[in-house]
Short mmCIF file of C-alpha atoms in Angstrom, two decimals:
data_model
loop_
_atom_site.label_atom_id
_atom_site.label_comp_id
_atom_site.label_asym_id
_atom_site.label_seq_id
_atom_site.Cartn_x
_atom_site.Cartn_y
_atom_site.Cartn_z
CA MET U 6 88.55 126.27 209.05
CA LYS U 7 87.52 124.47 205.89
CA ILE U 8 88.42 120.82 205.33
CA LEU U 9 89.90 120.15 201.89
CA ASP U 10 90.75 116.44 201.99
CA SER U 11 91.57 113.56 204.32
CA ILE U 12 93.66 110.39 204.27
CA THR U 13 92.60 107.35 206.28
CA VAL U 14 95.49 105.44 207.86
CA GLN U 15 95.06 101.89 209.14
CA GLN U 16 96.66 101.49 212.56
CA PRO U 17 97.27 98.20 214.39
CA ASN U 18 94.04 98.51 216.41
CA LYS U 19 92.00 101.28 214.77
CA VAL U 20 91.98 103.83 211.98
CA ALA U 21 93.27 107.39 212.13
CA GLU U 22 93.19 110.34 209.75
CA VAL U 23 95.52 112.94 208.32
CA GLN U 24 93.32 115.91 207.42
CA LEU U 25 94.08 118.89 205.19
CA PHE U 26 92.45 122.22 206.09
CA GLN U 27 92.43 125.78 204.87
CA GLY U 28 92.20 128.29 207.65
CA ASP U 29 93.69 130.11 210.63
CA LEU U 30 95.14 128.10 213.52
CA SER U 31 94.59 131.00 215.90
CA ASN U 32 90.87 130.67 215.17
CA ILE U 33 90.14 126.93 215.47
CA PRO U 34 86.36 126.34 215.67
CA PRO U 35 84.97 124.26 218.57
CA GLU U 36 84.08 121.32 216.31
CA GLN U 37 87.73 121.06 215.21
CA LYS U 38 89.33 121.50 218.64
CA VAL U 39 92.61 119.69 219.29
CA ASP U 40 94.78 118.77 222.24
CA ILE U 41 98.11 120.06 220.93
CA LEU U 42 98.88 122.91 218.54
CA VAL U 43 102.33 122.83 216.89
CA VAL U 44 104.06 126.18 216.43
CA SER U 45 107.51 126.75 214.90
CA ALA U 46 109.98 129.41 215.98
CA PHE U 47 113.62 130.35 215.73
CA PRO U 48 115.66 128.96 218.65
CA ASP U 49 114.86 130.92 221.83
CA ASP U 50 113.18 133.63 219.77
CA TYR U 51 109.43 134.08 220.17
CA THR U 52 109.17 137.52 218.58
CA ALA U 53 105.63 138.16 217.31
CA LEU U 54 106.52 139.00 213.70
CA PRO U 55 103.85 140.36 211.33
CA GLY U 56 101.83 137.60 209.68
CA SER U 57 103.16 134.88 212.00
CA LEU U 58 101.13 132.40 214.02
CA VAL U 59 103.04 133.63 217.09
CA LEU U 60 101.60 137.13 216.55
CA ALA U 61 98.10 135.81 215.81
CA LEU U 62 98.12 133.88 219.09
CA GLU U 63 99.48 136.87 220.99
CA GLU U 64 96.65 139.03 219.66
CA LYS U 65 94.24 136.45 221.10
CA GLY U 66 95.95 136.67 224.49
CA LEU U 67 98.45 133.79 224.36
CA SER U 68 102.13 134.74 224.67
CA MET U 69 104.70 132.26 223.38
CA LYS U 70 107.34 134.03 225.48
CA GLU U 71 105.35 133.32 228.63
CA LEU U 72 104.78 129.70 227.63
CA ALA U 73 108.50 129.29 226.92
CA ALA U 74 109.34 130.58 230.39
CA ASN U 75 107.25 127.79 231.95
CA LYS U 76 107.85 124.73 229.77
CA SER U 77 106.30 121.45 230.84
CA ASP U 78 108.84 119.26 229.00
CA ASP U 79 112.00 120.52 227.34
CA LEU U 80 113.53 118.28 224.67
CA ARG U 81 115.33 121.00 222.71
CA ALA U 82 118.75 119.46 223.39
CA GLN U 83 117.64 116.14 221.85
CA VAL U 84 114.96 116.90 219.27
CA GLY U 85 114.62 120.66 219.12
CA CYS U 86 111.13 120.77 220.65
CA TRP U 87 109.42 121.68 223.89
CA LEU U 88 105.91 121.20 225.23
CA SER U 89 104.01 123.81 227.20
CA GLY U 90 101.83 123.09 230.17
CA PRO U 91 98.05 123.46 229.71
CA ILE U 92 97.17 127.02 228.73
CA PRO U 93 94.68 128.86 231.01
CA ALA U 94 91.15 127.44 230.89
CA PRO U 95 89.56 130.62 229.43
CA LEU U 96 92.07 130.54 226.57
CA GLN U 97 91.44 126.82 226.03
CA ALA U 98 87.75 127.62 225.59
CA LYS U 99 88.56 130.52 223.25
CA LEU U 100 91.33 128.97 221.15
CA ASN U 101 90.17 125.33 221.21
CA PHE U 102 93.50 123.70 222.01
CA ARG U 103 95.08 122.73 225.33
CA GLN U 104 98.86 122.78 224.90
CA VAL U 105 101.51 124.08 222.51
CA LEU U 106 104.38 122.04 221.10
CA CYS U 107 107.06 124.45 219.89
CA PHE U 108 109.37 123.28 217.12
CA GLU U 109 112.68 125.17 216.89
CA PRO U 110 114.56 123.83 213.84
CA GLY U 111 117.03 126.67 213.36
CA SER U 112 117.42 129.13 210.52
CA GLU U 113 118.78 126.93 207.72
CA SER U 114 115.98 125.77 205.43
CA SER U 115 117.70 122.53 204.45
CA ASP U 116 118.19 121.64 208.11
CA ALA U 117 114.53 122.37 208.85
CA VAL U 118 113.41 119.89 206.19
CA GLU U 119 115.81 117.24 207.46
CA VAL U 120 114.70 117.53 211.08
CA VAL U 121 110.94 117.85 210.56
CA GLY U 122 110.78 114.30 211.94
CA ASN U 123 111.66 115.85 215.31
CA ILE U 124 108.05 117.03 215.61
CA PHE U 125 106.91 113.43 215.55
CA ARG U 126 109.78 112.23 217.75
CA CYS U 127 108.58 114.77 220.27
CA LEU U 128 104.92 113.78 219.86
CA ASN U 129 105.94 110.15 220.31
CA THR U 130 107.18 111.15 223.75
CA PHE U 131 104.01 112.90 224.88
CA VAL U 132 100.96 111.26 223.28
CA PHE U 133 100.78 108.02 225.22
CA GLU U 134 98.31 109.65 227.58
CA GLU U 135 94.77 109.02 226.41
CA THR U 136 93.99 112.73 226.82
CA VAL U 137 96.06 113.55 223.72
CA THR U 138 94.31 112.34 220.56
CA ARG U 139 94.25 115.28 218.14
CA VAL U 140 97.07 117.50 216.90
CA ALA U 141 97.00 120.50 214.56
CA LEU U 142 99.94 122.13 212.82
CA PRO U 143 100.75 124.55 210.02
CA VAL U 144 103.22 123.74 207.27
CA ILE U 145 105.96 124.65 209.70
CA ALA U 146 109.05 126.72 208.85
CA THR U 147 107.66 128.00 205.52
CA GLY U 148 107.16 131.56 206.78
CA TYR U 149 110.04 133.57 208.17
CA GLN U 150 112.27 130.48 208.16
CA LYS U 151 111.82 130.45 204.38
CA VAL U 152 111.64 126.72 203.74
CA PRO U 153 110.07 126.18 200.29
CA PHE U 154 106.53 124.88 200.62
CA GLU U 155 107.17 122.24 197.96
CA LYS U 156 109.97 120.76 200.11
CA MET U 157 108.34 120.91 203.52
CA PHE U 158 104.76 119.87 202.76
CA PRO U 159 105.49 116.39 201.29
CA VAL U 160 107.93 115.61 204.13
CA LEU U 161 105.31 116.64 206.67
CA ILE U 162 102.68 114.37 205.11
CA ASP U 163 105.12 111.44 204.84
CA ASN U 164 106.02 111.70 208.52
CA ALA U 165 102.40 112.00 209.62
CA ILE U 166 101.36 108.92 207.63
CA PHE U 167 104.41 106.88 208.63
CA TRP U 168 104.03 107.40 212.38
CA LEU U 169 100.27 106.90 212.34
CA LYS U 170 100.85 103.59 210.52
CA GLN U 171 103.32 102.60 213.24
CA GLY U 172 100.51 103.08 215.77
CA LEU U 173 101.15 106.58 217.09
CA PRO U 174 98.14 106.85 219.43
CA LEU U 175 96.44 109.79 217.77
CA ASP U 176 93.02 109.86 216.13
CA CYS U 177 93.78 112.78 213.88
CA ILE U 178 96.58 115.03 212.59
CA LYS U 179 95.28 118.26 211.05
CA ILE U 180 97.59 120.07 208.62
CA VAL U 181 96.34 123.62 208.07
CA ILE U 182 97.20 125.88 205.10
CA ARG U 183 96.69 129.59 205.62
CA ASN U 184 98.28 131.04 202.48
CA GLU U 185 95.74 130.77 199.65
CA ASP U 186 98.58 130.70 197.09
CA TYR U 187 99.48 127.18 198.29
CA ILE U 188 96.00 125.64 198.32
CA GLU U 189 95.91 124.02 194.87
CA LYS U 190 99.49 122.79 195.20
CA ALA U 191 98.72 121.37 198.64
CA LYS U 192 95.59 119.57 197.42
CA ALA U 193 97.52 117.93 194.58
CA LEU U 194 100.39 116.77 196.80
CA PHE U 195 97.98 115.56 199.48
CA ALA U 196 95.95 113.56 196.96
CA LEU U 197 99.16 111.98 195.64
CA ALA U 198 100.13 110.88 199.16
CA GLY U 199 96.66 109.40 199.69
CA ASN U 200 96.77 107.50 196.40
CA GLN U 201 100.03 105.84 197.42
CA LEU U 202 98.19 104.23 200.35
CA LEU U 203 95.50 102.67 198.16
CA PRO U 204 95.76 98.90 197.55
CA LYS U 205 97.52 98.25 194.28
CA SER U 206 95.90 95.90 191.75
CA PRO U 207 98.20 93.09 190.58
CA PRO U 208 99.51 93.70 187.07
CA SER U 209 97.63 91.87 184.34
CA VAL U 210 99.61 89.36 182.30
CA SER U 211 98.64 88.70 178.68
CA ASN U 212 99.88 86.12 176.23
CA THR U 213 101.86 88.84 174.50
CA ASP U 214 103.82 89.73 177.61
CA SER U 215 107.44 88.68 177.29
CA PRO U 216 109.47 87.64 180.31
CA PRO U 217 112.74 89.47 180.85
CA SER U 218 115.72 88.03 179.04
CA LYS U 219 117.66 85.42 180.92
CA GLY U 220 120.35 86.96 183.03
CA THR U 221 118.71 90.40 183.19
CA ARG U 222 117.04 91.99 186.16
CA THR U 223 113.89 94.08 185.99
CA LYS U 224 113.89 97.41 187.74
CA LYS U 225 110.95 98.17 190.01
CA SER U 226 109.53 101.68 190.19
CA VAL U 227 108.99 102.62 193.81
CA SER U 228 107.08 105.81 194.56
CA ARG U 229 108.50 108.24 197.09
CA GLY U 230 107.61 107.22 200.61
CA ALA U 231 106.65 103.66 199.66
CA MET U 232 108.56 100.47 200.40
CA MET U 233 108.30 97.16 198.54
CA GLN U 234 108.54 94.22 200.89
CA GLU U 235 110.40 92.09 198.37
CA ASP U 236 113.04 94.80 197.97
CA MET U 237 114.12 94.68 201.61
CA ILE U 238 117.89 94.97 201.92
CA GLU U 239 119.52 92.56 204.29
CA PRO U 240 122.04 93.94 206.77
CA ILE U 241 125.57 92.75 206.10
CA ALA U 242 127.00 90.86 209.04
CA PRO U 243 130.62 91.64 209.98
CA ALA U 244 133.12 89.00 208.90
CA SER U 245 133.74 88.00 212.49
CA GLN U 246 130.07 87.25 213.11
CA PRO U 247 129.40 83.50 212.81
CA ALA U 248 125.68 83.79 212.08
CA ALA U 249 123.89 85.57 209.25
CA VAL U 250 121.39 88.28 210.07
CA ASP U 251 118.25 88.09 207.96
CA SER U 252 115.77 90.97 208.09
CA LYS U 253 113.40 89.06 205.79
CA ASN U 254 113.03 86.36 208.38
CA THR U 255 109.64 86.47 210.09
CA HIS U 256 111.39 85.87 213.41
CA ILE U 257 114.18 88.02 214.84
CA ASP U 258 115.38 87.16 218.32
CA TYR U 259 117.07 90.46 219.10
CA PHE U 260 117.00 93.82 217.35
CA ILE U 261 119.91 95.82 218.74
CA SER U 262 119.55 99.59 218.82
CA TYR U 263 122.77 101.45 219.49
CA ALA U 264 124.86 104.47 218.53
CA HIS U 265 127.35 103.51 215.85
CA LYS U 266 130.16 105.20 217.77
CA GLU U 267 129.83 102.27 220.16
CA GLY U 268 129.96 99.70 217.36
CA ASN U 269 133.03 97.85 218.69
CA LEU U 270 131.40 97.23 222.06
CA ILE U 271 128.20 96.07 220.37
CA GLN U 272 130.06 93.65 218.12
CA HIS U 273 131.76 92.21 221.21
CA PHE U 274 128.32 91.85 222.84
CA VAL U 275 126.87 90.08 219.78
CA GLU U 276 129.80 87.68 219.61
CA GLU U 277 129.33 86.81 223.29
CA LEU U 278 125.62 86.15 222.72
CA LEU U 279 126.37 83.83 219.82
CA LYS U 280 129.04 81.94 221.78
CA ILE U 281 126.40 81.10 224.38
CA LYS U 282 123.62 80.37 221.90
CA PRO U 283 124.71 79.91 218.26
CA GLY U 284 122.02 80.34 215.65
CA LEU U 285 120.30 83.36 217.17
CA ASN U 286 118.91 85.74 214.57
CA ILE U 287 120.30 89.11 215.67
CA PHE U 288 119.60 92.27 213.70
CA TYR U 289 122.21 94.92 214.43
CA ASP U 290 124.39 95.89 211.48
CA LYS U 291 122.38 98.41 209.47
CA ASN U 292 125.13 99.86 207.29
CA SER U 293 123.75 98.31 204.11
CA ILE U 294 120.35 99.97 204.42
CA PRO U 295 120.10 103.19 202.38
CA PRO U 296 119.42 106.41 204.32
CA GLY U 297 116.17 108.33 204.26
CA GLY U 298 112.54 107.24 204.44
CA LEU U 299 113.24 103.78 203.00
CA TRP U 300 115.77 103.16 205.75
CA LEU U 301 113.22 103.95 208.47
CA ARG U 302 110.58 101.70 206.91
CA GLU U 303 112.98 98.77 206.78
CA ILE U 304 114.05 99.33 210.37
CA SER U 305 110.43 99.49 211.55
CA ASP U 306 109.70 96.26 209.69
CA ALA U 307 112.60 94.50 211.42
CA ILE U 308 111.50 95.81 214.83
CA SER U 309 107.98 94.51 214.19
CA LYS U 310 109.46 90.99 213.82
CA ALA U 311 111.73 91.16 216.87
CA VAL U 312 111.00 89.31 220.10
CA LYS U 313 113.17 91.79 222.03
CA VAL U 314 114.64 95.19 221.21
CA LEU U 315 117.87 95.83 223.12
CA ILE U 316 118.46 99.54 223.70
CA PHE U 317 122.08 100.43 224.52
CA MET U 318 121.76 103.74 226.32
CA SER U 319 124.51 106.35 226.28
CA PRO U 320 124.89 110.08 225.53
CA ASN U 321 125.65 109.14 221.92
CA TYR U 322 122.37 107.20 221.81
CA SER U 323 120.11 109.95 223.13
CA ASN U 324 121.74 112.48 220.77
CA SER U 325 121.15 110.35 217.68
CA MET U 326 117.93 110.88 215.71
CA VAL U 327 118.35 107.42 214.16
CA CYS U 328 118.39 105.92 217.65
CA TRP U 329 115.33 107.94 218.67
CA ASP U 330 113.43 106.56 215.69
CA GLU U 331 114.43 102.99 216.53
CA PHE U 332 113.46 103.44 220.16
CA GLN U 333 110.09 104.94 219.28
CA CYS U 334 109.25 102.22 216.76
CA ALA U 335 109.88 99.75 219.59
CA LYS U 336 107.86 101.86 222.04
CA LEU U 337 104.90 101.93 219.68
CA LYS U 338 105.13 98.15 219.24
CA GLU U 339 104.96 97.77 223.02
CA TYR U 340 102.06 100.17 223.29
CA ASN U 341 99.96 98.63 220.52
CA ASN U 342 100.70 94.98 221.37
CA ARG U 343 100.45 95.54 225.13
CA THR U 344 103.55 93.42 225.61
CA SER U 345 107.08 94.00 226.89
CA VAL U 346 109.52 94.38 224.01
CA ILE U 347 112.23 96.79 225.17
CA GLN U 348 115.20 95.81 227.31
CA THR U 349 117.47 98.74 228.08
CA ILE U 350 121.16 98.29 228.79
CA TYR U 351 123.17 101.14 230.28
CA LEU U 352 126.33 101.27 228.19
CA ASN U 353 127.59 104.67 229.34
CA ASN U 354 126.20 107.09 231.90
CA ASP U 355 123.85 109.70 230.42
CA PRO U 356 122.90 112.57 232.77
CA ALA U 357 120.53 113.98 230.11
CA LEU U 358 118.72 110.70 229.41
CA PRO U 359 115.17 111.50 228.19
CA PRO U 360 112.54 110.34 230.72
CA ILE U 361 110.78 108.12 228.16
CA MET U 362 113.99 106.10 227.79
CA GLY U 363 114.71 106.01 231.50
CA ILE U 364 111.45 104.47 232.71
CA HIS U 365 112.43 100.91 231.76
CA SER U 366 114.31 98.57 234.05
CA TYR U 367 117.87 98.24 232.81
CA ILE U 368 120.95 96.07 232.87
CA ASP U 369 123.94 98.07 234.09
CA CYS U 370 127.07 97.71 231.94
CA ARG U 371 128.60 101.12 232.65
CA GLU U 372 131.12 102.30 231.54
CA GLY U 373 131.40 99.94 228.58
CA ASP U 374 132.50 97.17 230.94
CA LEU U 375 133.24 94.03 228.88
CA ALA U 376 132.80 91.69 231.85
CA LYS U 377 129.39 93.24 232.58
CA LEU U 378 128.43 92.89 228.91
CA ALA U 379 129.24 89.19 229.05
CA THR U 380 127.13 88.85 232.22
CA ALA U 381 124.32 90.73 230.48
CA CYS U 382 124.36 88.14 227.67
CA GLU U 383 123.89 85.32 230.19
CA GLN U 384 121.13 87.26 231.96
CA LEU U 385 119.22 87.87 228.75
CA LEU U 386 119.38 84.24 227.67
CA THR U 387 118.30 82.86 231.05
CA ASN U 388 115.29 85.18 231.45
#
């Protein structure tokens, strides 16, 4: 494999890299070996089609069908991914990776672009072991799943940079281009993403510069994937809430992560908290934040300022990608700060609760019991 470019990403405690390569992921050289190789496939279909990575791996002796029959962790129901166990030692030595993460986004190209974040949601579940530090992946879903390269590649880079900045405990994410027709396009898009991370010089002001007319508002140009701190949008508190919620505040007492289908119960919970202790800064109503990448950056900023993140667990929660992102931002804050941040509260029983969410001690308020929610408020404020 030939390295084309790299982007350095500052993490809370170290630096990491997103690297761009040209080459064949079934032929990773020893000096570029990784812990996890990402492969994409149609749901439950590991047919070795001509020109596919699945076929290339099969020709080297690694069958995706056999790996799929013996999954180590299966998160397809939640995030459309599964992780294999370690491949046989002789194949590890030959192929220079240890495990496969299979991404199964479905057959609709637009859906594949929208759910590419599932790769990183899945990685966020598995990479907290120090043995996983390097990941390699192709520009997934651009082969037989027919996602346009120009749509998938920028989204892939954005996700890699965003999660590394949050502190995803990886040293390196290698994105590998095999099709030579995409090389120049990939280099240009990759360089653009890297330039957006460079420190921006403050604009120079000359005597000829005129301030905007009184009563007008200047429009800021924000590049894709970037967020301006001063443009943060404050959540709008419901009319019944007696205290304002300010995401710009450097101190947030509680960030509440919940499925919006349970919004009425959560509002009741917030009102109970504020009855006991008026003046708390509680971040929970996110309806005013625009969707997309900007939304996630604002949420991660609020979580970074929160003393506690309250996770209201339920089937609706574990099936929501928004909730997964909130949980994993909180999990990464815990990991990088080495401090307890997450408090889980069982709102409704969830037989399919992902293990990473179930390892925390919890307050039991099943099944949406209002009396138990009131008791939970008292318990939180006395601890």
